[in-house]
Tab-separated table of C-alpha atoms in Angstrom:
chain	number	residue	atom	x	y	z
A	1	UNK	CA	174.155	-25.860	110.759
A	2	UNK	CA	173.753	-22.119	110.124
A	3	UNK	CA	175.118	-20.273	107.113
A	4	UNK	CA	175.326	-16.531	107.573
A	5	UNK	CA	174.592	-14.269	104.628
A	6	UNK	CA	176.979	-11.462	103.723
A	7	UNK	CA	176.872	-8.957	100.866
A	8	UNK	CA	179.939	-7.762	98.968
A	9	UNK	CA	180.513	-4.821	101.304
A	10	UNK	CA	180.414	-7.064	104.371
A	11	UNK	CA	182.761	-9.611	102.804
A	12	UNK	CA	185.354	-6.977	101.931
A	13	UNK	CA	185.126	-5.424	105.417
A	14	UNK	CA	185.399	-8.749	107.238
A	15	UNK	CA	189.212	-8.679	107.772
A	16	UNK	CA	188.933	-5.197	109.276
A	17	UNK	CA	186.045	-6.194	111.534
A	18	UNK	CA	187.980	-9.233	112.707
A	19	UNK	CA	191.106	-7.137	113.364
A	20	UNK	CA	189.020	-4.645	115.356
A	21	UNK	CA	187.542	-7.390	117.524
A	22	UNK	CA	190.954	-8.956	118.154
A	23	UNK	CA	192.302	-5.506	119.055
A	24	UNK	CA	189.546	-4.985	121.623
A	25	UNK	CA	190.259	-8.460	123.042
A	26	UNK	CA	193.910	-7.462	123.509
A	27	UNK	CA	192.808	-4.322	125.346
A	28	UNK	CA	190.572	-6.390	127.625
A	29	UNK	CA	193.512	-8.714	128.278
A	30	UNK	CA	195.560	-5.680	129.364
A	31	UNK	CA	192.627	-4.427	131.447
A	32	UNK	CA	192.467	-7.681	133.401
A	33	UNK	CA	196.224	-7.585	134.016
A	34	UNK	CA	196.035	-4.014	135.315
A	35	UNK	CA	193.070	-5.074	137.447
A	36	UNK	CA	195.200	-7.852	138.900
A	37	UNK	CA	197.966	-5.365	139.698
A	38	UNK	CA	195.389	-3.120	141.336
A	39	UNK	CA	194.344	-6.022	143.535
A	40	UNK	CA	197.867	-7.195	144.406
A	41	UNK	CA	199.012	-3.662	145.297
A	42	UNK	CA	195.853	-3.051	147.394
A	43	UNK	CA	195.006	-0.052	145.216
A	44	UNK	CA	191.380	-0.773	144.395
A	45	UNK	CA	189.815	1.405	147.100
A	46	UNK	CA	192.019	4.468	146.571
A	47	UNK	CA	189.351	6.246	144.485
A	48	UNK	CA	186.208	6.437	146.582
A	49	UNK	CA	183.865	7.933	143.980
A	50	UNK	CA	182.492	6.799	140.659
A	51	UNK	CA	182.400	9.522	138.028
A	52	UNK	CA	182.066	7.880	134.596
A	53	UNK	CA	182.987	11.078	132.731
A	54	UNK	CA	184.818	13.481	135.052
A	55	UNK	CA	186.644	10.594	136.683
A	56	UNK	CA	188.849	10.368	133.602
A	57	UNK	CA	190.648	13.505	134.813
A	58	UNK	CA	193.145	12.766	137.622
A	59	UNK	CA	194.007	15.312	140.341
A	60	UNK	CA	195.818	18.181	138.620
A	61	UNK	CA	197.049	20.187	141.609
A	62	UNK	CA	198.302	19.640	145.142
A	63	UNK	CA	194.961	20.751	146.574
A	64	UNK	CA	193.117	18.222	144.398
A	65	UNK	CA	195.476	15.472	145.558
A	66	UNK	CA	194.891	16.410	149.180
A	67	UNK	CA	191.124	16.370	148.609
A	68	UNK	CA	191.283	12.854	147.112
A	69	UNK	CA	193.541	11.720	149.965
A	70	UNK	CA	191.151	13.112	152.572
A	71	UNK	CA	188.289	11.113	151.034
A	72	UNK	CA	190.401	7.963	151.174
A	73	UNK	CA	191.186	8.655	154.835
A	74	UNK	CA	187.485	8.306	155.665
A	75	UNK	CA	187.219	4.639	154.681
A	76	UNK	CA	188.048	1.609	156.879
A	77	UNK	CA	191.023	0.479	154.765
A	78	UNK	CA	192.947	3.633	155.615
A	79	UNK	CA	191.820	3.808	159.228
A	80	UNK	CA	192.581	0.163	160.047
A	81	UNK	CA	195.434	-0.755	157.696
A	82	UNK	CA	197.078	2.254	156.047
A	83	UNK	CA	196.740	4.885	158.759
A	84	UNK	CA	199.679	7.264	158.580
A	85	UNK	CA	200.561	6.604	154.938
A	86	UNK	CA	202.134	9.545	153.129
A	87	UNK	CA	200.657	11.456	150.221
A	88	UNK	CA	203.275	9.929	147.900
A	89	UNK	CA	202.269	6.441	149.019
A	90	UNK	CA	198.647	7.329	148.346
A	91	UNK	CA	199.544	8.574	144.874
A	92	UNK	CA	201.130	5.197	144.099
A	93	UNK	CA	197.930	3.248	144.783
A	94	UNK	CA	195.762	5.987	143.248
A	95	UNK	CA	197.552	5.783	139.905
A	96	UNK	CA	197.020	2.014	139.704
A	97	UNK	CA	193.286	2.361	140.243
A	98	UNK	CA	193.026	5.399	137.970
A	99	UNK	CA	194.858	3.498	135.210
A	100	UNK	CA	192.456	0.575	135.580
A	101	UNK	CA	189.415	2.813	135.262
A	102	UNK	CA	190.938	4.892	132.458
A	103	UNK	CA	191.721	1.778	130.437
A	104	UNK	CA	188.093	0.760	130.853
A	105	UNK	CA	187.041	4.059	129.268
A	106	UNK	CA	189.535	3.543	126.443
A	107	UNK	CA	188.076	0.106	125.769
A	108	UNK	CA	184.575	1.567	125.651
A	109	UNK	CA	185.613	4.064	122.980
A	110	UNK	CA	187.740	1.528	121.105
A	111	UNK	CA	184.687	-0.710	120.867
A	112	UNK	CA	181.901	1.812	120.290
A	113	UNK	CA	183.445	4.114	117.662
A	114	UNK	CA	184.450	1.384	115.169
A	115	UNK	CA	181.210	-0.465	115.915
A	116	UNK	CA	179.194	2.635	115.031
A	117	UNK	CA	181.228	3.153	111.859
A	118	UNK	CA	180.923	-0.454	110.707
A	119	UNK	CA	177.207	-0.549	111.498
A	120	UNK	CA	176.424	2.755	109.765
A	121	UNK	CA	178.412	1.866	106.650
A	122	UNK	CA	176.769	-1.537	106.304
A	123	UNK	CA	179.939	-3.505	107.066
A	124	UNK	CA	178.137	-5.747	109.576
A	125	UNK	CA	175.373	-8.171	108.761
A	126	UNK	CA	172.386	-8.266	111.091
A	127	UNK	CA	173.575	-11.192	113.211
A	128	UNK	CA	177.038	-9.722	113.790
A	129	UNK	CA	175.618	-6.285	114.562
A	130	UNK	CA	173.279	-7.736	117.196
A	131	UNK	CA	176.119	-9.704	118.790
A	132	UNK	CA	178.346	-6.636	118.930
A	133	UNK	CA	175.510	-4.590	120.409
A	134	UNK	CA	175.089	-7.168	123.159
A	135	UNK	CA	178.839	-7.069	123.826
A	136	UNK	CA	178.724	-3.285	124.180
A	137	UNK	CA	175.888	-3.517	126.702
A	138	UNK	CA	177.829	-6.157	128.646
A	139	UNK	CA	180.812	-3.810	128.685
A	140	UNK	CA	178.666	-1.103	130.245
A	141	UNK	CA	177.363	-3.561	132.835
A	142	UNK	CA	180.952	-4.492	133.621
A	143	UNK	CA	181.666	-0.878	134.537
A	144	UNK	CA	178.651	-0.816	136.845
A	145	UNK	CA	179.703	-4.125	138.395
A	146	UNK	CA	183.205	-2.743	138.948
A	147	UNK	CA	181.835	0.154	140.986
A	148	UNK	CA	179.490	-2.214	142.842
A	149	UNK	CA	182.592	-4.211	143.777
A	150	UNK	CA	184.522	-1.145	144.967
A	151	UNK	CA	181.518	0.093	146.973
A	152	UNK	CA	181.588	-3.100	149.032
A	153	UNK	CA	184.883	-2.000	150.586
A	154	UNK	CA	184.062	1.604	151.420
A	155	UNK	CA	181.893	1.255	154.534
A	156	UNK	CA	182.191	-1.865	156.686
A	157	UNK	CA	185.142	-3.748	155.150
A	158	UNK	CA	188.844	-3.130	154.623
A	159	UNK	CA	188.727	-4.811	151.205
A	160	UNK	CA	186.197	-5.600	148.517
A	161	UNK	CA	183.779	-8.517	148.659
A	162	UNK	CA	185.299	-11.673	147.191
A	163	UNK	CA	181.888	-12.473	145.707
A	164	UNK	CA	181.806	-9.205	143.789
A	165	UNK	CA	185.466	-9.486	142.793
A	166	UNK	CA	184.922	-12.967	141.367
A	167	UNK	CA	181.817	-11.749	139.521
A	168	UNK	CA	183.747	-8.781	138.103
A	169	UNK	CA	186.599	-10.998	136.899
A	170	UNK	CA	184.223	-13.611	135.500
A	171	UNK	CA	182.232	-11.080	133.481
A	172	UNK	CA	185.441	-9.556	132.087
A	173	UNK	CA	186.574	-13.037	131.046
A	174	UNK	CA	183.183	-13.827	129.532
A	175	UNK	CA	183.243	-10.623	127.458
A	176	UNK	CA	186.808	-11.375	126.375
A	177	UNK	CA	185.827	-14.882	125.295
A	178	UNK	CA	182.661	-13.704	123.544
A	179	UNK	CA	184.597	-11.167	121.480
A	180	UNK	CA	187.079	-13.857	120.448
A	181	UNK	CA	184.190	-16.200	119.612
A	182	UNK	CA	182.577	-13.632	117.319
A	183	UNK	CA	185.940	-12.866	115.671
A	184	UNK	CA	186.799	-16.531	115.126
A	185	UNK	CA	183.378	-17.283	113.679
A	186	UNK	CA	183.020	-14.487	111.127
A	187	UNK	CA	182.057	-16.056	107.812
A	188	UNK	CA	182.275	-19.651	109.017
A	189	UNK	CA	179.781	-22.497	109.380
A	190	UNK	CA	178.931	-23.536	112.925
A	191	UNK	CA	176.464	-25.873	114.548
A	192	UNK	CA	175.473	-27.051	118.006
A	193	UNK	CA	177.620	-29.788	119.620
A	194	UNK	CA	176.674	-33.248	118.375
A	195	UNK	CA	179.775	-35.434	118.774
A	196	UNK	CA	181.655	-36.459	121.873
A	197	UNK	CA	184.655	-34.355	120.864
A	198	UNK	CA	182.500	-31.262	120.527
A	199	UNK	CA	180.796	-31.753	123.879
A	200	UNK	CA	184.183	-32.327	125.504
A	201	UNK	CA	185.528	-29.107	123.999
A	202	UNK	CA	182.485	-27.248	125.333
A	203	UNK	CA	182.912	-28.816	128.795
A	204	UNK	CA	186.586	-27.820	128.893
A	205	UNK	CA	185.751	-24.231	127.945
A	206	UNK	CA	183.137	-24.041	130.704
A	207	UNK	CA	185.529	-25.510	133.270
A	208	UNK	CA	188.275	-23.046	132.337
A	209	UNK	CA	185.817	-20.196	132.906
A	210	UNK	CA	184.820	-21.755	136.237
A	211	UNK	CA	188.487	-22.066	137.189
A	212	UNK	CA	189.046	-18.360	136.481
A	213	UNK	CA	186.059	-17.544	138.691
A	214	UNK	CA	187.565	-19.767	141.396
A	215	UNK	CA	190.790	-17.796	140.984
A	216	UNK	CA	188.765	-14.662	141.680
A	217	UNK	CA	187.797	-16.091	145.071
A	218	UNK	CA	191.449	-16.989	145.725
A	219	UNK	CA	192.391	-13.373	144.994
A	220	UNK	CA	189.472	-11.977	146.970
A	221	UNK	CA	190.460	-13.904	150.104
A	222	UNK	CA	194.239	-13.533	149.559
A	223	UNK	CA	194.234	-17.333	149.722
A	224	UNK	CA	197.394	-17.586	147.658
A	225	UNK	CA	199.440	-16.066	150.481
A	226	UNK	CA	198.850	-19.095	152.693
A	227	UNK	CA	199.502	-22.844	152.419
A	228	UNK	CA	202.464	-22.220	150.116
A	229	UNK	CA	203.515	-25.821	149.583
A	230	UNK	CA	202.995	-28.217	146.690
A	231	UNK	CA	201.877	-30.904	145.964
A	232	UNK	CA	200.662	-31.231	149.572
A	233	UNK	CA	198.517	-28.519	151.092
A	234	UNK	CA	198.943	-27.937	154.826
A	235	UNK	CA	200.878	-31.210	154.964
A	236	UNK	CA	198.224	-33.426	153.388
A	237	UNK	CA	196.617	-34.257	150.072
A	238	UNK	CA	193.202	-33.509	151.608
A	239	UNK	CA	193.899	-31.145	154.544
A	240	UNK	CA	191.848	-30.774	157.681
A	241	UNK	CA	189.759	-27.652	158.044
A	242	UNK	CA	188.084	-27.691	154.642
A	243	UNK	CA	184.568	-27.554	156.104
A	244	UNK	CA	184.857	-25.880	159.489
A	245	UNK	CA	182.405	-23.060	158.758
A	246	UNK	CA	178.635	-23.389	158.993
A	247	UNK	CA	176.629	-23.761	156.878
A	248	UNK	CA	178.973	-25.953	154.812
A	249	UNK	CA	178.581	-24.024	151.559
A	250	UNK	CA	180.227	-20.929	153.052
A	251	UNK	CA	183.519	-22.803	153.027
A	252	UNK	CA	183.418	-22.849	149.219
A	253	UNK	CA	183.579	-19.055	149.104
A	254	UNK	CA	184.776	-17.795	152.507
A	255	UNK	CA	187.261	-20.369	153.826
A	256	UNK	CA	190.707	-19.555	152.367
A	257	UNK	CA	191.918	-23.144	152.734
A	258	UNK	CA	188.883	-24.589	150.950
A	259	UNK	CA	189.001	-21.950	148.230
A	260	UNK	CA	192.656	-22.680	147.479
A	261	UNK	CA	192.047	-26.451	147.629
A	262	UNK	CA	189.170	-26.167	145.154
A	263	UNK	CA	191.282	-24.044	142.825
A	264	UNK	CA	194.025	-26.681	142.844
A	265	UNK	CA	191.671	-29.617	142.331
A	266	UNK	CA	189.835	-27.939	139.462
A	267	UNK	CA	193.185	-27.212	137.804
A	268	UNK	CA	194.010	-30.936	137.926
A	269	UNK	CA	190.621	-31.820	136.434
A	270	UNK	CA	191.050	-29.353	133.576
A	271	UNK	CA	194.600	-30.578	132.889
A	272	UNK	CA	193.506	-34.235	132.757
A	273	UNK	CA	190.565	-33.505	130.449
A	274	UNK	CA	192.703	-31.407	128.111
A	275	UNK	CA	195.419	-34.075	128.040
A	276	UNK	CA	192.818	-36.761	127.326
A	277	UNK	CA	191.323	-34.696	124.506
A	278	UNK	CA	194.757	-34.095	122.967
A	279	UNK	CA	195.531	-37.821	123.024
A	280	UNK	CA	192.179	-38.828	121.530
A	281	UNK	CA	191.646	-36.114	118.926
A	282	UNK	CA	195.236	-35.168	118.042
A	283	UNK	CA	194.225	-31.792	116.634
A	284	UNK	CA	196.442	-28.737	116.419
A	285	UNK	CA	194.049	-26.690	118.549
A	286	UNK	CA	193.989	-29.451	121.175
A	287	UNK	CA	197.783	-29.560	121.426
A	288	UNK	CA	197.976	-25.751	121.642
A	289	UNK	CA	195.455	-25.827	124.481
A	290	UNK	CA	197.418	-28.601	126.224
A	291	UNK	CA	200.625	-26.565	126.019
A	292	UNK	CA	198.870	-23.512	127.429
A	293	UNK	CA	197.402	-25.538	130.313
A	294	UNK	CA	200.752	-27.134	131.197
A	295	UNK	CA	202.428	-23.716	131.230
A	296	UNK	CA	199.621	-22.276	133.356
A	297	UNK	CA	199.804	-25.111	135.905
A	298	UNK	CA	203.562	-24.575	136.178
A	299	UNK	CA	203.024	-20.842	136.629
A	300	UNK	CA	200.417	-21.491	139.298
A	301	UNK	CA	202.733	-23.744	141.298
A	302	UNK	CA	205.602	-21.269	140.912
A	303	UNK	CA	203.392	-18.384	142.028
A	304	UNK	CA	202.208	-20.344	145.068
A	305	UNK	CA	205.684	-21.446	146.169
A	306	UNK	CA	207.064	-17.917	145.831
A	307	UNK	CA	204.074	-16.480	147.776
A	308	UNK	CA	202.589	-14.444	144.921
A	309	UNK	CA	205.161	-11.809	143.938
A	310	UNK	CA	203.508	-9.131	141.812
A	311	UNK	CA	205.070	-10.116	138.491
A	312	UNK	CA	204.317	-13.816	138.926
A	313	UNK	CA	200.770	-13.136	140.063
A	314	UNK	CA	200.166	-11.061	136.933
A	315	UNK	CA	201.806	-13.689	134.710
A	316	UNK	CA	199.500	-16.330	136.192
A	317	UNK	CA	196.444	-14.144	135.624
A	318	UNK	CA	197.490	-13.424	132.056
A	319	UNK	CA	198.119	-17.117	131.528
A	320	UNK	CA	194.541	-17.859	132.563
A	321	UNK	CA	193.240	-15.605	129.802
A	322	UNK	CA	195.541	-17.240	127.258
A	323	UNK	CA	194.252	-20.665	128.309
A	324	UNK	CA	190.676	-19.429	127.934
A	325	UNK	CA	191.456	-18.029	124.469
A	326	UNK	CA	192.979	-21.392	123.504
A	327	UNK	CA	189.879	-23.175	124.851
A	328	UNK	CA	187.621	-20.879	122.789
A	329	UNK	CA	189.706	-21.595	119.694
A	330	UNK	CA	189.635	-25.322	120.405
A	331	UNK	CA	185.843	-25.226	120.747
A	332	UNK	CA	185.521	-23.230	117.549
A	333	UNK	CA	187.656	-25.758	115.648
A	334	UNK	CA	185.661	-28.661	117.087
A	335	UNK	CA	182.323	-27.161	116.081
A	336	UNK	CA	183.318	-26.271	112.551
A	337	UNK	CA	184.825	-29.731	112.135
A	338	UNK	CA	186.417	-30.304	108.766
A	339	UNK	CA	184.406	-27.585	107.069
A	340	UNK	CA	186.433	-24.912	105.337
A	341	UNK	CA	185.722	-21.250	105.927
A	342	UNK	CA	182.590	-20.548	103.928
A	343	UNK	CA	180.070	-17.799	103.544
A	344	UNK	CA	177.093	-17.121	101.369
A	345	UNK	CA	177.227	-13.852	99.527
A	346	UNK	CA	174.429	-11.881	97.932
A	347	UNK	CA	174.611	-8.852	95.725
A	348	UNK	CA	173.711	-5.661	97.548
């Protein structure tokens, strides 16, 4: 068990540091939702350049809009799918993608400026400062990964690679969870998993993250727009055609039927484990997680049966992040056990 050391300044600043981290987590939540809207409206390839600084300025005149539109007209998505679209239609998809990128820049500033202030004024102890520094670097890598994803759809494809999309979503979720983990743990005792309950909580958290990554492959292949029945899929519990591609492993990532089947099955596994934990442990965090999972499963079925309308698709994506936050909280509660919030203070 590790006890972190905080001086008086760090103890008094702790509520503000925690509020800042929760605020950034909310912004990341919004970022993922806007990213989902960008995907569902097929807007992600509308901006064909990556300009980390100047890209924050949208087209300001008709000539600038025409220039951006002409660049979009050079890529396969326009030539094979959207050929003949109007400038107003282009503006619609452009604004979705611009908003997604702009929000990413806002998050970078919202994280870095308070981080610099807290670090320079001694409000963060060494361990917390290192963790926040790592989170900032991961945020920068997420921006690079986002462009790497977009670049996959600019030359030979009419959409982005599902592999890169799933990686982009997974890293965003990991950063979101890590920020919550740091915020939840400020000033509290924690230790590595030792009991069955703690290992189960860790397993559930990992499976929820895996399920979100699987959802990224569903989105990347538009797999939710097919096989829109439940509880059967293509008329069977285990449909034919799950492993038609060679080699077999490609089906896990490139076969829309297999990808959707895996997403469903993993949802059932998570739901059963969470229900079992709630029955055995009977903790508040476990019941909150169970409620979130039940709501998310219902949203997933609803979204599937209605063939992924925009608002339901976004609700389902947001629900996934809420489930992950509940899983992080459940793991945090399991690891701290019955210990009260404690910290060791030293005089500066």
